[in-house]
Amino acid sequence: MRSFLGSIAILSLAALAAWSQTPAAAPTAIPHLQRQGTATQLIVDGKPFLMLAGELRNSNSSTPTYLKPIWPKLTAMHVNTVLCVVHWELFEPQEGKFDYTLVDSQIRDAQTNNLRLIFLWFGSWKNGVSSYVPAWVKTNQDRFPRVQRKDGTSIEVLSTLGVASRDADARAFAALMRHIKQVDTTRRVIMVQVENEVGLGGDSRDRCDLAAKAFAGPVPKELLDYIAANRDRLHPLFRKAWETAGSKTSGTWEQVFGTDSFTDDIFMAWNYASYVGRVAAAGKAEYPLPMFVNNACSMPNPGRPRSTGGGRPQPEVGNVWKAAAPAIDFRGPDLYTPNLPVWINWYQESFVPENPLFIPETDGNTGTYHAFYVFGQHDGMGFSPFAIEEYAIPRPGVKGPDSADLPLAKSYGILAQLAPVILENQGKGKMAGAVVGAGEPAQKIPLGDYNLLVSYPGGRRPQPGEAAAGAATAPVFATVSLEATELAQRTGALFISLGPDEYLVAGSGPLQVRFTPNTPGLPIAGILSIQEGTYVNGRWVPGRTLNGDENGGGTNLRLGGDGSRNGLVQRIKLYRYR
Ligand code: DGJ
């Protein structure tokens, strides 16, 4: 632990004074969320911002020295936003004495490296447990009560019913937000995640005395009022539980939602969300940045028709989170699955009411192609592989490519070019995304006046050296287990309808697209022209015109890696004939 606790306040004041001597431009508007059509965008410095993000391995945020060489590597990877942890135990080592040293150095380093930050507040819970709480919380179980399981054992998890815990967490979080407001004059910090992957494991609900009493007591009026006012906007499973139990307007948890274990989930969701919502609201009262929670997703399947989430911000209890925690702007799915499109559709489509999309954690190898899908298909605000620095700096003894040559960096480089055009088109029904694999049937994607038939070219295996064109070869650091060959045979792509007969196609690797009309008129689509190129400051700079061998003799669009070395960003103009 730091030995200079007594001088913390002095150090912080000195740092503040030094900063305030630097002439700075007038601060821009506070980062906030804004609707554009059906999408939600994050506004930074008054403009929509696309987060090409990455989360640091959590312990790495505990010292500036460790991070020093990492920041420029992240910039070289075209990362523009870094998710880093504020550890409650380091932030408030003694009750009421706050140490801003790490927060200040992260903001300063972000500024130097032209990066934005999302702080992850690891307060009462991280991955469901309470290991990041300060020692003065850990060692005072009477004041800060813990969860008790059915068998009577307590675990290192704070109970959501602990008022002193909630208020202590909220005070610390408020101090953090107050400080960010004071020092972050260039708006490096653009959002904050409150707690991390909350949710109870090992039992369906907390059985400590406080929790048992609350469970036997009445369902809070706020939740019942919310249900009455939002009858048509309830998740089907939540609505079914309430209606099956008789659509009651008062009663205990089991009277209102039934005796099924789903009621435990609803009860825990209410209590987690109320606690986290209070912490978030205390922070927002100081400095109203967008705030969110992340969810360790658990998708229902035929063998398990609904999750036993222990109160996690799952779609099934999304209404409960909405009612209990209005200060939380959205719930972000942590998705490490190779089947990300399937999971994301489940998470987003089953959210009632709808939920803006940011992926706080995912795998960076599959991220090479999933990022295109998230931005193209789901109007994502951002995408954030976990342990991002381990893609940039391989583990000791492991020889790896330079950060800028990594597959993920190549994808981020393309997305960084395209960001203005993606942001311009979000929420307008003009974009789509896909992930295609070798040997899989073509996907039919209706967009504008055409259907796009999208496939991985010919099912052929990538050739040596094709990784440089965007397809992943060996996983640099794997958080999902996919063989290198499997990674290398998948492409993520996004499509933008630029006008009645014009499309932009961009992707992570080889891809083939055929076009067929889907509106009345002449029945056959022909290609007028295809150009590869780049976007520079949002302006299209064309390169070669692709024809002949490079567009299948005028029959289709082919992204790179297919032996013809085609570019990974192309624009196509179509016409129709009979
Ligand atoms: C999910 C957690 O939210 C992260 O903090 C980290 O522990 C990762 N898992 C590790 O894979």
JSON list of N, CA and C and ligand atoms in Angstrom, two decimals, residues 55-58 85 120 122 126-127 193 196-197 294 296 334 336 361 386 477 479, ligand 1:
[
{"chain": "A", "resi": 55, "resn": "GLU", "atom": "N", "xyz": [-10.37, -3.03, -23.40]},
{"chain": "A", "resi": 55, "resn": "GLU", "atom": "CA", "xyz": [-10.27, -2.99, -21.93]},
{"chain": "A", "resi": 55, "resn": "GLU", "atom": "C", "xyz": [-8.92, -3.55, -21.48]},
{"chain": "A", "resi": 56, "resn": "LEU", "atom": "N", "xyz": [-8.28, -2.84, -20.57]},
{"chain": "A", "resi": 56, "resn": "LEU", "atom": "CA", "xyz": [-7.00, -3.31, -20.03]},
{"chain": "A", "resi": 56, "resn": "LEU", "atom": "C", "xyz": [-7.24, -4.51, -19.11]},
{"chain": "A", "resi": 57, "resn": "ARG", "atom": "N", "xyz": [-6.30, -5.45, -19.11]},
{"chain": "A", "resi": 57, "resn": "ARG", "atom": "CA", "xyz": [-6.37, -6.49, -18.08]},
{"chain": "A", "resi": 57, "resn": "ARG", "atom": "C", "xyz": [-6.42, -5.76, -16.74]},
{"chain": "A", "resi": 58, "resn": "ASN", "atom": "N", "xyz": [-7.35, -6.16, -15.90]},
{"chain": "A", "resi": 58, "resn": "ASN", "atom": "CA", "xyz": [-7.77, -5.29, -14.81]},
{"chain": "A", "resi": 58, "resn": "ASN", "atom": "C", "xyz": [-6.66, -4.88, -13.84]},
{"chain": "A", "resi": 85, "resn": "VAL", "atom": "N", "xyz": [-9.58, 0.39, -14.97]},
{"chain": "A", "resi": 85, "resn": "VAL", "atom": "CA", "xyz": [-10.25, 0.20, -13.69]},
{"chain": "A", "resi": 85, "resn": "VAL", "atom": "C", "xyz": [-9.88, 1.28, -12.69]},
{"chain": "A", "resi": 120, "resn": "LEU", "atom": "N", "xyz": [-13.89, 2.05, -15.22]},
{"chain": "A", "resi": 120, "resn": "LEU", "atom": "CA", "xyz": [-14.69, 0.96, -14.68]},
{"chain": "A", "resi": 120, "resn": "LEU", "atom": "C", "xyz": [-14.60, 1.06, -13.17]},
{"chain": "A", "resi": 122, "resn": "PHE", "atom": "N", "xyz": [-14.73, -0.37, -9.97]},
{"chain": "A", "resi": 122, "resn": "PHE", "atom": "CA", "xyz": [-14.78, -1.66, -9.26]},
{"chain": "A", "resi": 122, "resn": "PHE", "atom": "C", "xyz": [-15.01, -1.34, -7.79]},
{"chain": "A", "resi": 126, "resn": "LYS", "atom": "N", "xyz": [-17.09, -7.01, -8.27]},
{"chain": "A", "resi": 126, "resn": "LYS", "atom": "CA", "xyz": [-16.37, -7.26, -9.52]},
{"chain": "A", "resi": 126, "resn": "LYS", "atom": "C", "xyz": [-16.53, -8.75, -9.80]},
{"chain": "A", "resi": 127, "resn": "ASN", "atom": "N", "xyz": [-17.12, -9.08, -10.94]},
{"chain": "A", "resi": 127, "resn": "ASN", "atom": "CA", "xyz": [-17.47, -10.47, -11.26]},
{"chain": "A", "resi": 127, "resn": "ASN", "atom": "C", "xyz": [-18.28, -11.10, -10.13]},
{"chain": "A", "resi": 193, "resn": "GLN", "atom": "N", "xyz": [-18.44, 2.81, -16.26]},
{"chain": "A", "resi": 193, "resn": "GLN", "atom": "CA", "xyz": [-19.15, 1.56, -15.93]},
{"chain": "A", "resi": 193, "resn": "GLN", "atom": "C", "xyz": [-19.23, 1.47, -14.41]},
{"chain": "A", "resi": 196, "resn": "ASN", "atom": "N", "xyz": [-18.93, -4.17, -11.70]},
{"chain": "A", "resi": 196, "resn": "ASN", "atom": "CA", "xyz": [-18.54, -5.05, -12.81]},
{"chain": "A", "resi": 196, "resn": "ASN", "atom": "C", "xyz": [-19.20, -6.41, -12.69]},
{"chain": "A", "resi": 197, "resn": "GLU", "atom": "N", "xyz": [-19.93, -6.77, -13.74]},
{"chain": "A", "resi": 197, "resn": "GLU", "atom": "CA", "xyz": [-20.60, -8.08, -13.82]},
{"chain": "A", "resi": 197, "resn": "GLU", "atom": "C", "xyz": [-21.24, -8.46, -12.48]},
{"chain": "A", "resi": 294, "resn": "ASN", "atom": "N", "xyz": [-22.25, -3.82, -17.00]},
{"chain": "A", "resi": 294, "resn": "ASN", "atom": "CA", "xyz": [-21.95, -4.90, -17.95]},
{"chain": "A", "resi": 294, "resn": "ASN", "atom": "C", "xyz": [-22.53, -6.21, -17.43]},
{"chain": "A", "resi": 296, "resn": "ALA", "atom": "N", "xyz": [-22.41, -10.49, -17.52]},
{"chain": "A", "resi": 296, "resn": "ALA", "atom": "CA", "xyz": [-21.87, -11.79, -17.91]},
{"chain": "A", "resi": 296, "resn": "ALA", "atom": "C", "xyz": [-23.05, -12.57, -18.48]},
{"chain": "A", "resi": 334, "resn": "ASP", "atom": "N", "xyz": [-21.21, -8.57, -22.13]},
{"chain": "A", "resi": 334, "resn": "ASP", "atom": "CA", "xyz": [-19.85, -9.10, -22.29]},
{"chain": "A", "resi": 334, "resn": "ASP", "atom": "C", "xyz": [-19.98, -10.39, -23.09]},
{"chain": "A", "resi": 336, "resn": "TYR", "atom": "N", "xyz": [-17.91, -13.26, -25.13]},
{"chain": "A", "resi": 336, "resn": "TYR", "atom": "CA", "xyz": [-16.66, -13.90, -25.57]},
{"chain": "A", "resi": 336, "resn": "TYR", "atom": "C", "xyz": [-16.93, -15.04, -26.55]},
{"chain": "A", "resi": 361, "resn": "GLU", "atom": "N", "xyz": [-16.86, -5.97, -23.23]},
{"chain": "A", "resi": 361, "resn": "GLU", "atom": "CA", "xyz": [-15.82, -7.02, -23.23]},
{"chain": "A", "resi": 361, "resn": "GLU", "atom": "C", "xyz": [-16.11, -8.04, -24.31]},
{"chain": "A", "resi": 386, "resn": "PHE", "atom": "N", "xyz": [-11.24, -7.49, -24.51]},
{"chain": "A", "resi": 386, "resn": "PHE", "atom": "CA", "xyz": [-10.63, -7.51, -23.17]},
{"chain": "A", "resi": 386, "resn": "PHE", "atom": "C", "xyz": [-9.13, -7.79, -23.28]},
{"chain": "A", "resi": 477, "resn": "PHE", "atom": "N", "xyz": [-3.59, -13.80, -28.18]},
{"chain": "A", "resi": 477, "resn": "PHE", "atom": "CA", "xyz": [-3.94, -14.08, -26.80]},
{"chain": "A", "resi": 477, "resn": "PHE", "atom": "C", "xyz": [-5.40, -14.50, -26.87]},
{"chain": "A", "resi": 479, "resn": "THR", "atom": "N", "xyz": [-9.07, -15.53, -25.60]},
{"chain": "A", "resi": 479, "resn": "THR", "atom": "CA", "xyz": [-10.05, -15.67, -24.53]},
{"chain": "A", "resi": 479, "resn": "THR", "atom": "C", "xyz": [-11.19, -16.58, -24.97]},
{"chain": "B", "resi": 1, "resn": "DGJ", "atom": "C1", "xyz": [-14.99, -10.77, -17.19]},
{"chain": "B", "resi": 1, "resn": "DGJ", "atom": "C2", "xyz": [-14.74, -9.66, -16.21]},
{"chain": "B", "resi": 1, "resn": "DGJ", "atom": "O1", "xyz": [-15.77, -8.70, -16.29]},
{"chain": "B", "resi": 1, "resn": "DGJ", "atom": "C3", "xyz": [-13.39, -9.00, -16.41]},
{"chain": "B", "resi": 1, "resn": "DGJ", "atom": "O2", "xyz": [-13.20, -8.06, -15.39]},
{"chain": "B", "resi": 1, "resn": "DGJ", "atom": "C4", "xyz": [-12.31, -10.06, -16.43]},
{"chain": "B", "resi": 1, "resn": "DGJ", "atom": "O3", "xyz": [-12.26, -10.71, -15.23]},
{"chain": "B", "resi": 1, "resn": "DGJ", "atom": "C5", "xyz": [-12.60, -11.02, -17.56]},
{"chain": "B", "resi": 1, "resn": "DGJ", "atom": "N1", "xyz": [-13.87, -11.66, -17.33]},
{"chain": "B", "resi": 1, "resn": "DGJ", "atom": "C6", "xyz": [-11.51, -12.08, -17.70]},
{"chain": "B", "resi": 1, "resn": "DGJ", "atom": "O4", "xyz": [-11.75, -12.87, -18.81]}
]
